[in-house]
CSV table of N, CA, C and O in Angstrom, one decimal:
chain,number,residue,atom,x,y,z
A,261,MET,N,-2.5,-35.9,241.5
A,261,MET,CA,-1.4,-36.8,241.0
A,261,MET,C,-0.2,-36.7,242.0
A,261,MET,O,0.1,-35.6,242.4
A,262,THR,N,0.3,-37.8,242.3
A,262,THR,CA,1.4,-37.8,243.2
A,262,THR,C,2.8,-37.6,242.5
A,262,THR,O,2.9,-38.0,241.4
A,263,ALA,N,3.7,-37.0,243.2
A,263,ALA,CA,5.1,-36.9,242.6
A,263,ALA,C,5.7,-38.3,242.8
A,263,ALA,O,5.3,-39.1,243.6
A,264,GLN,N,6.6,-38.6,241.9
A,264,GLN,CA,7.3,-39.9,241.9
A,264,GLN,C,8.1,-40.0,243.2
A,264,GLN,O,8.1,-41.1,243.8
A,265,ARG,N,8.7,-39.0,243.7
A,265,ARG,CA,9.6,-39.0,244.9
A,265,ARG,C,9.2,-37.8,245.7
A,265,ARG,O,9.0,-36.7,245.2
A,266,GLY,N,9.1,-38.0,247.0
A,266,GLY,CA,8.7,-36.9,247.9
A,266,GLY,C,9.2,-37.2,249.3
A,266,GLY,O,9.5,-38.3,249.7
A,267,LEU,N,9.4,-36.1,250.0
A,267,LEU,CA,9.9,-36.1,251.4
A,267,LEU,C,8.7,-36.1,252.4
A,267,LEU,O,7.9,-35.2,252.3
A,268,LEU,N,8.6,-37.1,253.3
A,268,LEU,CA,7.6,-37.1,254.3
A,268,LEU,C,8.1,-36.4,255.5
A,268,LEU,O,9.2,-36.6,256.0
A,269,ASP,N,7.3,-35.5,256.1
A,269,ASP,CA,7.7,-34.8,257.3
A,269,ASP,C,7.4,-35.7,258.5
A,269,ASP,O,6.8,-36.8,258.4
A,270,THR,N,7.8,-35.3,259.7
A,270,THR,CA,7.7,-36.1,260.9
A,270,THR,C,6.3,-36.5,261.2
A,270,THR,O,6.0,-37.6,261.5
A,271,SER,N,5.4,-35.5,261.1
A,271,SER,CA,4.0,-35.8,261.4
A,271,SER,C,3.4,-36.9,260.5
A,271,SER,O,2.7,-37.8,260.9
A,272,THR,N,3.8,-36.9,259.2
A,272,THR,CA,3.3,-37.9,258.3
A,272,THR,C,3.9,-39.3,258.6
A,272,THR,O,3.1,-40.3,258.6
A,273,VAL,N,5.1,-39.3,259.0
A,273,VAL,CA,5.7,-40.6,259.4
A,273,VAL,C,5.0,-41.2,260.6
A,273,VAL,O,4.7,-42.4,260.6
A,274,ILE,N,4.8,-40.3,261.6
A,274,ILE,CA,4.1,-40.8,262.8
A,274,ILE,C,2.7,-41.3,262.5
A,274,ILE,O,2.2,-42.3,263.1
A,275,LEU,N,2.0,-40.6,261.7
A,275,LEU,CA,0.6,-40.9,261.4
A,275,LEU,C,0.4,-41.7,260.1
A,275,LEU,O,-0.8,-41.9,259.7
A,276,LEU,N,1.4,-42.3,259.6
A,276,LEU,CA,1.4,-43.1,258.4
A,276,LEU,C,0.2,-44.1,258.3
A,276,LEU,O,-0.4,-44.3,257.3
A,277,GLY,N,0.0,-44.8,259.4
A,277,GLY,CA,-1.0,-45.8,259.5
A,277,GLY,C,-2.4,-45.2,259.4
A,277,GLY,O,-3.4,-46.0,259.2
A,278,ARG,N,-2.6,-43.9,259.5
A,278,ARG,CA,-3.9,-43.3,259.5
A,278,ARG,C,-4.1,-42.5,258.2
A,278,ARG,O,-5.1,-41.7,258.1
A,279,VAL,N,-3.2,-42.6,257.2
A,279,VAL,CA,-3.4,-41.9,256.0
A,279,VAL,C,-4.6,-42.4,255.3
A,279,VAL,O,-4.7,-43.6,255.0
A,280,GLY,N,-5.5,-41.5,255.0
A,280,GLY,CA,-6.8,-41.9,254.4
A,280,GLY,C,-6.7,-42.6,253.1
A,280,GLY,O,-7.3,-43.7,252.9
A,281,ASP,N,-5.9,-42.1,252.2
A,281,ASP,CA,-5.8,-42.6,250.8
A,281,ASP,C,-4.3,-42.7,250.5
A,281,ASP,O,-3.7,-41.6,250.3
A,282,PRO,N,-3.7,-43.9,250.5
A,282,PRO,CA,-2.3,-44.0,250.2
A,282,PRO,C,-1.9,-43.4,248.9
A,282,PRO,O,-0.7,-43.0,248.7
A,283,ALA,N,-2.8,-43.2,247.9
A,283,ALA,CA,-2.5,-42.6,246.6
A,283,ALA,C,-2.1,-41.1,246.8
A,283,ALA,O,-1.5,-40.5,245.9
A,284,GLN,N,-2.3,-40.5,248.0
A,284,GLN,CA,-1.9,-39.1,248.2
A,284,GLN,C,-0.4,-39.0,248.5
A,284,GLN,O,0.2,-37.9,248.5
A,285,LEU,N,0.2,-40.2,248.7
A,285,LEU,CA,1.7,-40.2,249.0
A,285,LEU,C,2.5,-40.5,247.7
A,285,LEU,O,2.0,-41.0,246.8
A,286,PRO,N,3.7,-40.0,247.7
A,286,PRO,CA,4.6,-40.3,246.5
A,286,PRO,C,4.9,-41.8,246.4
A,286,PRO,O,4.8,-42.5,247.3
A,287,ASP,N,5.2,-42.2,245.2
A,287,ASP,CA,5.6,-43.5,244.9
A,287,ASP,C,6.9,-43.9,245.7
A,287,ASP,O,7.0,-45.0,246.1
A,288,ASP,N,7.8,-43.0,245.8
A,288,ASP,CA,9.1,-43.2,246.5
A,288,ASP,C,9.1,-42.2,247.6
A,288,ASP,O,9.5,-41.0,247.4
A,289,SER,N,8.8,-42.6,248.8
A,289,SER,CA,8.8,-41.8,250.0
A,289,SER,C,10.1,-41.8,250.7
A,289,SER,O,10.7,-42.9,250.9
A,290,VAL,N,10.7,-40.7,251.0
A,290,VAL,CA,12.0,-40.6,251.7
A,290,VAL,C,11.8,-39.6,252.9
A,290,VAL,O,10.8,-38.9,253.0
A,291,VAL,N,12.7,-39.7,253.8
A,291,VAL,CA,12.6,-38.8,255.0
A,291,VAL,C,14.0,-38.1,255.1
A,291,VAL,O,15.0,-38.5,254.7
A,292,SER,N,13.9,-37.0,255.8
A,292,SER,CA,15.1,-36.2,256.1
A,292,SER,C,15.8,-36.7,257.3
A,292,SER,O,15.2,-37.3,258.2
A,293,ALA,N,17.1,-36.5,257.3
A,293,ALA,CA,17.9,-36.9,258.6
A,293,ALA,C,17.3,-36.1,259.8
A,293,ALA,O,17.4,-36.6,260.9
A,294,ILE,N,16.7,-35.0,259.5
A,294,ILE,CA,16.1,-34.2,260.6
A,294,ILE,C,14.9,-34.9,261.2
A,294,ILE,O,14.7,-34.9,262.4
A,295,THR,N,14.2,-35.6,260.4
A,295,THR,CA,13.0,-36.4,260.9
A,295,THR,C,13.5,-37.5,261.8
A,295,THR,O,13.0,-37.7,262.9
A,296,LEU,N,14.6,-38.2,261.4
A,296,LEU,CA,15.2,-39.2,262.3
A,296,LEU,C,15.7,-38.6,263.6
A,296,LEU,O,15.5,-39.2,264.6
A,297,ALA,N,16.3,-37.4,263.5
A,297,ALA,CA,16.7,-36.8,264.7
A,297,ALA,C,15.5,-36.4,265.6
A,297,ALA,O,15.6,-36.7,266.9
A,298,GLU,N,14.5,-35.9,265.0
A,298,GLU,CA,13.3,-35.6,265.8
A,298,GLU,C,12.7,-36.8,266.4
A,298,GLU,O,12.3,-36.8,267.6
A,299,LEU,N,12.6,-37.9,265.6
A,299,LEU,CA,12.0,-39.2,266.2
A,299,LEU,C,12.9,-39.8,267.2
A,299,LEU,O,12.4,-40.5,268.1
A,300,SER,N,14.2,-39.5,267.2
A,300,SER,CA,15.1,-40.1,268.2
A,300,SER,C,15.0,-39.5,269.5
A,300,SER,O,15.3,-40.1,270.5
A,301,VAL,N,14.4,-38.3,269.6
A,301,VAL,CA,14.2,-37.6,270.9
A,301,VAL,C,13.0,-38.3,271.6
A,301,VAL,O,13.1,-38.5,272.8
A,302,GLY,N,12.0,-38.7,270.9
A,302,GLY,CA,10.8,-39.3,271.5
A,302,GLY,C,11.0,-40.3,272.5
A,302,GLY,O,10.5,-40.2,273.7
A,303,PRO,N,11.7,-41.4,272.3
A,303,PRO,CA,11.8,-42.5,273.3
A,303,PRO,C,12.5,-41.9,274.6
A,303,PRO,O,12.3,-42.4,275.7
A,304,LEU,N,13.4,-41.0,274.4
A,304,LEU,CA,14.2,-40.5,275.5
A,304,LEU,C,13.5,-39.6,276.4
A,304,LEU,O,13.8,-39.4,277.6
A,305,VAL,N,12.4,-39.0,275.9
A,305,VAL,CA,11.6,-38.1,276.8
A,305,VAL,C,10.2,-38.6,277.1
A,305,VAL,O,9.4,-38.0,277.8
A,306,ALA,N,9.9,-39.9,276.7
A,306,ALA,CA,8.7,-40.5,277.0
A,306,ALA,C,8.5,-40.6,278.6
A,306,ALA,O,9.4,-40.8,279.3
A,307,THR,N,7.2,-40.5,279.0
A,307,THR,CA,7.0,-40.5,280.4
A,307,THR,C,6.4,-41.9,280.9
A,307,THR,O,6.2,-42.0,282.1
A,308,SER,N,6.2,-42.8,280.0
A,308,SER,CA,5.8,-44.2,280.4
A,308,SER,C,6.5,-45.2,279.5
A,308,SER,O,6.9,-44.9,278.4
A,309,ASP,N,6.5,-46.4,280.0
A,309,ASP,CA,7.1,-47.5,279.2
A,309,ASP,C,6.3,-47.7,277.9
A,309,ASP,O,7.0,-48.0,276.9
A,310,SER,N,5.0,-47.6,277.9
A,310,SER,CA,4.2,-47.9,276.7
A,310,SER,C,4.5,-46.8,275.7
A,310,SER,O,4.6,-47.1,274.5
A,311,GLU,N,4.5,-45.5,276.2
A,311,GLU,CA,4.8,-44.4,275.3
A,311,GLU,C,6.2,-44.6,274.7
A,311,GLU,O,6.4,-44.3,273.5
A,312,ARG,N,7.2,-44.9,275.5
A,312,ARG,CA,8.6,-45.1,275.1
A,312,ARG,C,8.6,-46.2,274.0
A,312,ARG,O,9.3,-46.0,273.0
A,313,ALA,N,7.9,-47.3,274.2
A,313,ALA,CA,7.9,-48.4,273.2
A,313,ALA,C,7.3,-48.0,271.9
A,313,ALA,O,7.8,-48.3,270.8
A,314,ALA,N,6.2,-47.2,272.0
A,314,ALA,CA,5.6,-46.8,270.7
A,314,ALA,C,6.5,-45.8,270.0
A,314,ALA,O,6.6,-45.9,268.7
A,315,ARG,N,7.1,-44.9,270.7
A,315,ARG,CA,8.0,-43.9,270.0
A,315,ARG,C,9.3,-44.7,269.4
A,315,ARG,O,9.7,-44.3,268.4
A,316,GLN,N,9.8,-45.6,270.2
A,316,GLN,CA,10.9,-46.4,269.7
A,316,GLN,C,10.5,-47.2,268.4
A,316,GLN,O,11.3,-47.2,267.4
A,317,ALA,N,9.3,-47.7,268.4
A,317,ALA,CA,8.8,-48.4,267.2
A,317,ALA,C,8.7,-47.5,266.0
A,317,ALA,O,9.1,-47.9,264.9
A,318,HIS,N,8.2,-46.3,266.2
A,318,HIS,CA,8.2,-45.3,265.1
A,318,HIS,C,9.6,-45.0,264.5
A,318,HIS,O,9.8,-45.0,263.3
A,319,LEU,N,10.5,-44.8,265.4
A,319,LEU,CA,11.9,-44.5,265.0
A,319,LEU,C,12.5,-45.7,264.2
A,319,LEU,O,13.0,-45.5,263.1
A,320,GLN,N,12.3,-46.9,264.7
A,320,GLN,CA,12.9,-48.1,264.1
A,320,GLN,C,12.2,-48.4,262.7
A,320,GLN,O,12.9,-48.7,261.8
A,321,GLN,N,10.9,-48.1,262.7
A,321,GLN,CA,10.2,-48.4,261.4
A,321,GLN,C,10.7,-47.4,260.4
A,321,GLN,O,10.9,-47.7,259.2
A,322,ALA,N,10.8,-46.1,260.8
A,322,ALA,CA,11.3,-45.1,259.8
A,322,ALA,C,12.7,-45.4,259.3
A,322,ALA,O,13.0,-45.3,258.1
A,323,GLU,N,13.6,-45.9,260.2
A,323,GLU,CA,14.9,-46.2,259.9
A,323,GLU,C,15.0,-47.4,258.9
A,323,GLU,O,15.8,-47.4,258.0
A,324,SER,N,14.1,-48.3,259.0
A,324,SER,CA,14.1,-49.5,258.1
A,324,SER,C,13.3,-49.3,256.8
A,324,SER,O,13.7,-49.9,255.8
A,325,ASP,N,12.3,-48.4,256.9
A,325,ASP,CA,11.4,-48.3,255.7
A,325,ASP,C,11.8,-47.2,254.7
A,325,ASP,O,11.4,-47.3,253.5
A,326,PHE,N,12.6,-46.2,255.1
A,326,PHE,CA,12.8,-45.0,254.3
A,326,PHE,C,14.3,-44.8,254.0
A,326,PHE,O,15.1,-44.9,254.9
A,327,GLU,N,14.6,-44.3,252.8
A,327,GLU,CA,15.9,-43.8,252.5
A,327,GLU,C,15.9,-42.4,253.2
A,327,GLU,O,15.0,-41.7,253.3
A,328,VAL,N,17.1,-42.1,253.8
A,328,VAL,CA,17.3,-40.9,254.5
A,328,VAL,C,18.0,-39.9,253.6
A,328,VAL,O,19.1,-40.2,253.2
A,329,VAL,N,17.4,-38.7,253.5
A,329,VAL,CA,18.0,-37.6,252.7
A,329,VAL,C,18.9,-36.8,253.7
A,329,VAL,O,18.3,-36.4,254.7
A,330,PRO,N,20.1,-36.6,253.4
A,330,PRO,CA,21.0,-35.9,254.4
A,330,PRO,C,20.7,-34.4,254.5
A,330,PRO,O,20.2,-33.8,253.5
A,331,PHE,N,21.0,-33.9,255.7
A,331,PHE,CA,21.0,-32.4,255.8
A,331,PHE,C,22.5,-32.0,255.4
A,331,PHE,O,23.4,-32.2,256.2
A,332,ASP,N,22.7,-31.6,254.2
A,332,ASP,CA,24.0,-31.3,253.7
A,332,ASP,C,24.2,-29.8,253.5
A,332,ASP,O,23.5,-29.0,254.0
A,333,ALA,N,25.3,-29.5,252.8
A,333,ALA,CA,25.7,-28.1,252.6
A,333,ALA,C,24.6,-27.3,251.8
A,333,ALA,O,24.2,-26.2,252.2
A,334,ALA,N,24.0,-28.0,250.8
A,334,ALA,CA,22.9,-27.3,250.1
A,334,ALA,C,21.7,-27.1,251.0
A,334,ALA,O,21.0,-26.0,250.9
A,335,SER,N,21.4,-28.0,251.9
A,335,SER,CA,20.3,-27.9,252.8
A,335,SER,C,20.6,-26.7,253.8
A,335,SER,O,19.7,-25.9,254.1
A,336,ALA,N,21.9,-26.6,254.2
A,336,ALA,CA,22.2,-25.5,255.1
A,336,ALA,C,22.1,-24.2,254.5
A,336,ALA,O,21.5,-23.2,255.1
A,337,ARG,N,22.4,-24.1,253.2
A,337,ARG,CA,22.2,-22.8,252.5
A,337,ARG,C,20.7,-22.5,252.3
A,337,ARG,O,20.3,-21.4,252.5
A,338,ALA,N,19.9,-23.5,252.0
A,338,ALA,CA,18.5,-23.3,251.9
A,338,ALA,C,17.9,-22.9,253.2
A,338,ALA,O,16.9,-22.1,253.2
A,339,PHE,N,18.4,-23.4,254.3
A,339,PHE,CA,17.9,-23.1,255.6
A,339,PHE,C,18.0,-21.6,255.9
A,339,PHE,O,17.2,-21.0,256.5
A,340,GLY,N,19.1,-21.0,255.4
A,340,GLY,CA,19.3,-19.6,255.6
A,340,GLY,C,18.1,-18.8,255.0
A,340,GLY,O,17.6,-17.9,255.6
A,341,ALA,N,17.7,-19.2,253.8
A,341,ALA,CA,16.6,-18.5,253.1
A,341,ALA,C,15.3,-18.8,253.8
A,341,ALA,O,14.5,-17.9,254.0
A,342,VAL,N,15.1,-20.0,254.3
A,342,VAL,CA,13.9,-20.4,255.0
A,342,VAL,C,13.8,-19.5,256.3
A,342,VAL,O,12.7,-18.9,256.6
A,343,ALA,N,14.9,-19.5,257.1
A,343,ALA,CA,14.9,-18.8,258.3
A,343,ALA,C,14.6,-17.3,258.1
A,343,ALA,O,13.9,-16.6,258.8
A,344,ALA,N,15.3,-16.7,257.1
A,344,ALA,CA,15.1,-15.3,256.8
A,344,ALA,C,13.7,-15.0,256.4
A,344,ALA,O,13.1,-14.0,256.8
A,345,GLY,N,13.1,-15.9,255.6
A,345,GLY,CA,11.7,-15.7,255.1
A,345,GLY,C,10.7,-15.8,256.3
A,345,GLY,O,9.8,-15.0,256.4
A,346,LEU,N,11.0,-16.7,257.2
A,346,LEU,CA,10.1,-16.8,258.4
A,346,LEU,C,10.2,-15.6,259.2
A,346,LEU,O,9.2,-15.1,259.7
A,347,ARG,N,11.4,-15.1,259.4
A,347,ARG,CA,11.6,-13.9,260.2
A,347,ARG,C,10.9,-12.7,259.6
A,347,ARG,O,10.3,-11.9,260.2
A,348,ALA,N,11.0,-12.6,258.3
A,348,ALA,CA,10.4,-11.5,257.5
A,348,ALA,C,8.9,-11.5,257.6
A,348,ALA,O,8.3,-10.4,257.6
A,349,SER,N,8.3,-12.7,257.8
A,349,SER,CA,6.9,-12.8,257.9
A,349,SER,C,6.4,-12.7,259.3
A,349,SER,O,5.2,-12.9,259.6
A,350,GLY,N,7.3,-12.5,260.3
A,350,GLY,CA,6.9,-12.4,261.7
A,350,GLY,C,6.9,-13.7,262.4
A,350,GLY,O,6.6,-13.7,263.6
A,351,ARG,N,7.3,-14.8,261.8
A,351,ARG,CA,7.4,-16.0,262.5
A,351,ARG,C,8.8,-16.3,263.0
A,351,ARG,O,9.7,-15.8,262.4
A,352,LYS,N,8.9,-17.0,264.1
A,352,LYS,CA,10.2,-17.3,264.6
A,352,LYS,C,10.7,-18.6,264.2
A,352,LYS,O,10.1,-19.6,264.6
A,353,PRO,N,11.8,-18.7,263.4
A,353,PRO,CA,12.3,-20.0,263.0
A,353,PRO,C,12.7,-20.9,264.1
A,353,PRO,O,12.5,-22.1,264.0
A,354,ALA,N,13.2,-20.4,265.2
A,354,ALA,CA,13.6,-21.2,266.4
A,354,ALA,C,12.4,-22.0,267.0
A,354,ALA,O,12.6,-23.1,267.4
A,355,ALA,N,11.2,-21.4,266.9
A,355,ALA,CA,10.0,-22.1,267.5
A,355,ALA,C,9.7,-23.3,266.7
A,355,ALA,O,9.1,-24.2,267.2
A,356,ARG,N,10.0,-23.3,265.4
A,356,ARG,CA,9.7,-24.5,264.6
A,356,ARG,C,11.0,-25.0,263.9
A,356,ARG,O,11.0,-25.2,262.7
A,357,ALA,N,12.0,-25.1,264.7
A,357,ALA,CA,13.3,-25.4,264.1
A,357,ALA,C,13.4,-26.7,263.3
A,357,ALA,O,13.9,-26.7,262.2
A,358,TYR,N,12.8,-27.7,263.8
A,358,TYR,CA,12.8,-29.0,263.0
A,358,TYR,C,12.1,-28.8,261.7
A,358,TYR,O,12.6,-29.3,260.7
A,359,ASP,N,10.9,-28.2,261.7
A,359,ASP,CA,10.2,-27.9,260.5
A,359,ASP,C,10.9,-27.1,259.5
A,359,ASP,O,10.9,-27.4,258.3
A,360,ALA,N,11.6,-26.1,260.0
A,360,ALA,CA,12.4,-25.2,259.1
A,360,ALA,C,13.6,-26.0,258.5
A,360,ALA,O,13.9,-25.9,257.3
A,361,LEU,N,14.2,-26.9,259.2
A,361,LEU,CA,15.3,-27.7,258.7
A,361,LEU,C,14.8,-28.7,257.7
A,361,LEU,O,15.4,-29.0,256.7
A,362,ILE,N,13.6,-29.3,258.0
A,362,ILE,CA,13.0,-30.3,257.1
A,362,ILE,C,12.6,-29.6,255.8
A,362,ILE,O,12.9,-30.1,254.7
A,363,ALA,N,12.1,-28.4,255.9
A,363,ALA,CA,11.7,-27.6,254.7
A,363,ALA,C,12.9,-27.3,253.9
A,363,ALA,O,12.9,-27.4,252.6
A,364,ALA,N,14.0,-26.9,254.5
A,364,ALA,CA,15.2,-26.6,253.8
A,364,ALA,C,15.8,-27.8,253.1
A,364,ALA,O,16.3,-27.7,251.9
A,365,THR,N,15.7,-29.0,253.7
A,365,THR,CA,16.1,-30.2,253.1
A,365,THR,C,15.3,-30.5,251.8
A,365,THR,O,15.9,-30.8,250.7
A,366,ALA,N,14.0,-30.3,251.9
A,366,ALA,CA,13.1,-30.5,250.7
A,366,ALA,C,13.5,-29.6,249.6
A,366,ALA,O,13.6,-30.0,248.4
A,367,ILE,N,13.7,-28.3,249.9
A,367,ILE,CA,14.0,-27.3,248.9
A,367,ILE,C,15.3,-27.6,248.3
A,367,ILE,O,15.5,-27.6,247.0
A,368,ALA,N,16.3,-27.9,249.1
A,368,ALA,CA,17.7,-28.2,248.6
A,368,ALA,C,17.7,-29.4,247.6
A,368,ALA,O,18.5,-29.5,246.7
A,369,HIS,N,16.9,-30.4,247.9
A,369,HIS,CA,16.9,-31.6,247.2
A,369,HIS,C,15.8,-31.7,246.1
A,369,HIS,O,15.5,-32.7,245.5
A,370,ASP,N,15.1,-30.5,246.0
A,370,ASP,CA,14.0,-30.4,245.0
A,370,ASP,C,13.0,-31.4,245.1
A,370,ASP,O,12.6,-32.1,244.1
A,371,LEU,N,12.5,-31.6,246.3
A,371,LEU,CA,11.5,-32.6,246.6
A,371,LEU,C,10.2,-32.0,247.2
A,371,LEU,O,10.3,-31.1,248.0
A,372,PRO,N,9.0,-32.4,246.8
A,372,PRO,CA,7.8,-31.9,247.4
A,372,PRO,C,7.8,-32.5,248.8
A,372,PRO,O,8.3,-33.6,249.1
A,373,LEU,N,7.2,-31.7,249.7
A,373,LEU,CA,7.1,-32.1,251.1
A,373,LEU,C,5.7,-32.5,251.5
A,373,LEU,O,4.7,-31.8,251.3
A,374,TYR,N,5.5,-33.7,251.9
A,374,TYR,CA,4.2,-34.3,252.3
A,374,TYR,C,4.0,-34.2,253.8
A,374,TYR,O,4.9,-34.7,254.5
A,375,THR,N,3.0,-33.5,254.2
A,375,THR,CA,2.8,-33.2,255.6
A,375,THR,C,1.3,-33.3,256.0
A,375,THR,O,0.4,-32.9,255.3
A,376,ALA,N,1.1,-33.8,257.2
A,376,ALA,CA,-0.3,-33.8,257.8
A,376,ALA,C,-0.5,-32.4,258.5
A,376,ALA,O,-1.7,-32.2,258.9
A,377,ASN,N,0.5,-31.6,258.5
A,377,ASN,CA,0.3,-30.2,259.1
A,377,ASN,C,0.8,-29.2,258.2
A,377,ASN,O,1.8,-28.5,258.4
A,378,PRO,N,0.1,-28.9,257.1
A,378,PRO,CA,0.6,-27.9,256.1
A,378,PRO,C,0.7,-26.5,256.7
A,378,PRO,O,1.6,-25.8,256.2
A,379,SER,N,0.0,-26.2,257.6
A,379,SER,CA,0.1,-24.8,258.2
A,379,SER,C,1.5,-24.6,258.9
A,379,SER,O,1.9,-23.4,258.9
A,380,ASP,N,2.1,-25.7,259.3
A,380,ASP,CA,3.5,-25.5,259.9
A,380,ASP,C,4.5,-25.0,258.8
A,380,ASP,O,5.5,-24.5,259.2
A,381,PHE,N,4.2,-25.2,257.5
A,381,PHE,CA,5.1,-24.8,256.5
A,381,PHE,C,4.6,-23.7,255.6
A,381,PHE,O,5.2,-23.4,254.6
A,382,ALA,N,3.5,-23.0,256.1
A,382,ALA,CA,3.0,-21.9,255.3
A,382,ALA,C,4.0,-20.8,255.1
A,382,ALA,O,4.7,-20.4,256.1
A,383,GLY,N,4.0,-20.2,254.0
A,383,GLY,CA,4.8,-19.0,253.7
A,383,GLY,C,6.3,-19.3,253.5
A,383,GLY,O,7.0,-18.3,253.4
A,384,ILE,N,6.7,-20.5,253.3
A,384,ILE,CA,8.1,-20.8,253.0
A,384,ILE,C,8.2,-20.8,251.5
A,384,ILE,O,7.7,-21.7,250.8
A,385,ASP,N,9.0,-19.8,251.0
A,385,ASP,CA,9.2,-19.7,249.5
A,385,ASP,C,9.9,-20.9,249.0
A,385,ASP,O,10.7,-21.5,249.6
A,386,ARG,N,9.5,-21.3,247.7
A,386,ARG,CA,10.1,-22.4,247.0
A,386,ARG,C,9.8,-23.8,247.5
A,386,ARG,O,10.3,-24.8,247.0
A,387,LEU,N,9.0,-23.9,248.6
A,387,LEU,CA,8.6,-25.2,249.1
A,387,LEU,C,7.3,-25.7,248.5
A,387,LEU,O,6.3,-25.0,248.6
A,388,ASP,N,7.3,-26.8,248.0
A,388,ASP,CA,6.2,-27.5,247.4
A,388,ASP,C,5.5,-28.3,248.5
A,388,ASP,O,6.0,-29.5,248.7
A,389,VAL,N,4.5,-27.8,249.1
A,389,VAL,CA,3.8,-28.5,250.2
A,389,VAL,C,2.7,-29.3,249.7
A,389,VAL,O,1.8,-28.7,249.0
A,390,ARG,N,2.6,-30.6,250.1
A,390,ARG,CA,1.5,-31.4,249.7
A,390,ARG,C,0.8,-31.9,251.0
A,390,ARG,O,1.4,-32.6,251.8
A,391,ALA,N,-0.4,-31.5,251.2
A,391,ALA,CA,-1.2,-31.8,252.4
A,391,ALA,C,-1.6,-33.3,252.3
A,391,ALA,O,-2.1,-33.8,251.3
A,392,VAL,N,-1.4,-34.0,253.4
A,392,VAL,CA,-1.8,-35.4,253.5
A,392,VAL,C,-3.0,-35.5,254.5
A,392,VAL,O,-2.9,-35.1,255.6
A,393,GLU,N,-4.1,-36.0,254.0
A,393,GLU,CA,-5.3,-36.2,254.9
A,393,GLU,C,-5.1,-37.4,255.8
A,393,GLU,O,-4.8,-38.5,255.3
A,394,ILE,N,-5.4,-37.2,257.1
A,394,ILE,CA,-5.2,-38.3,258.1
A,394,ILE,C,-6.6,-38.6,258.5
A,394,ILE,O,-7.4,-37.8,258.9
A,395,GLY,N,-6.9,-39.9,258.6
A,395,GLY,CA,-8.1,-40.4,259.1
A,395,GLY,C,-8.2,-40.5,260.6
A,395,GLY,O,-7.2,-40.3,261.3
A,396,PRO,N,-9.3,-40.8,261.1
A,396,PRO,CA,-9.5,-40.9,262.6
A,396,PRO,C,-8.7,-42.0,263.2
A,396,PRO,O,-8.4,-43.0,262.5
A,397,ALA,N,-8.3,-41.9,264.5
A,397,ALA,CA,-7.6,-42.9,265.2
A,397,ALA,C,-8.6,-44.1,265.4
A,397,ALA,O,-9.8,-43.9,265.6
A,398,VAL,N,-8.0,-45.3,265.3
A,398,VAL,CA,-8.9,-46.5,265.6
A,398,VAL,C,-8.5,-47.2,266.8
A,398,VAL,O,-7.5,-47.0,267.4
């Protein structure tokens, strides 16, 4: 059963066209401001015109299709706990900084996190991770 509202991580936004069963997504999908920040880097670091165009299209689609949940003071406080928990488990928060910030946003706003890469969020306390199955590329 899907949650009524949920936060999509960057991997899910990028692979949205390959989601095997749309029923695995929330009725009301939102994204973090951190996801938009991460997507904004893509066109600027692309190595070809076609890659730049594809990355720009993902960014623009996300901006037009989803409500953006801010990284606010509550998210900043939640990030402290996420980073401390990652360090305590031997993982380095800096290595997955975007993921840790997105997780903190989900925790602060009491939203389940929908991701195609659940292992990226393993071991984060209080985070409700929902794995999204992605189909093959066509």
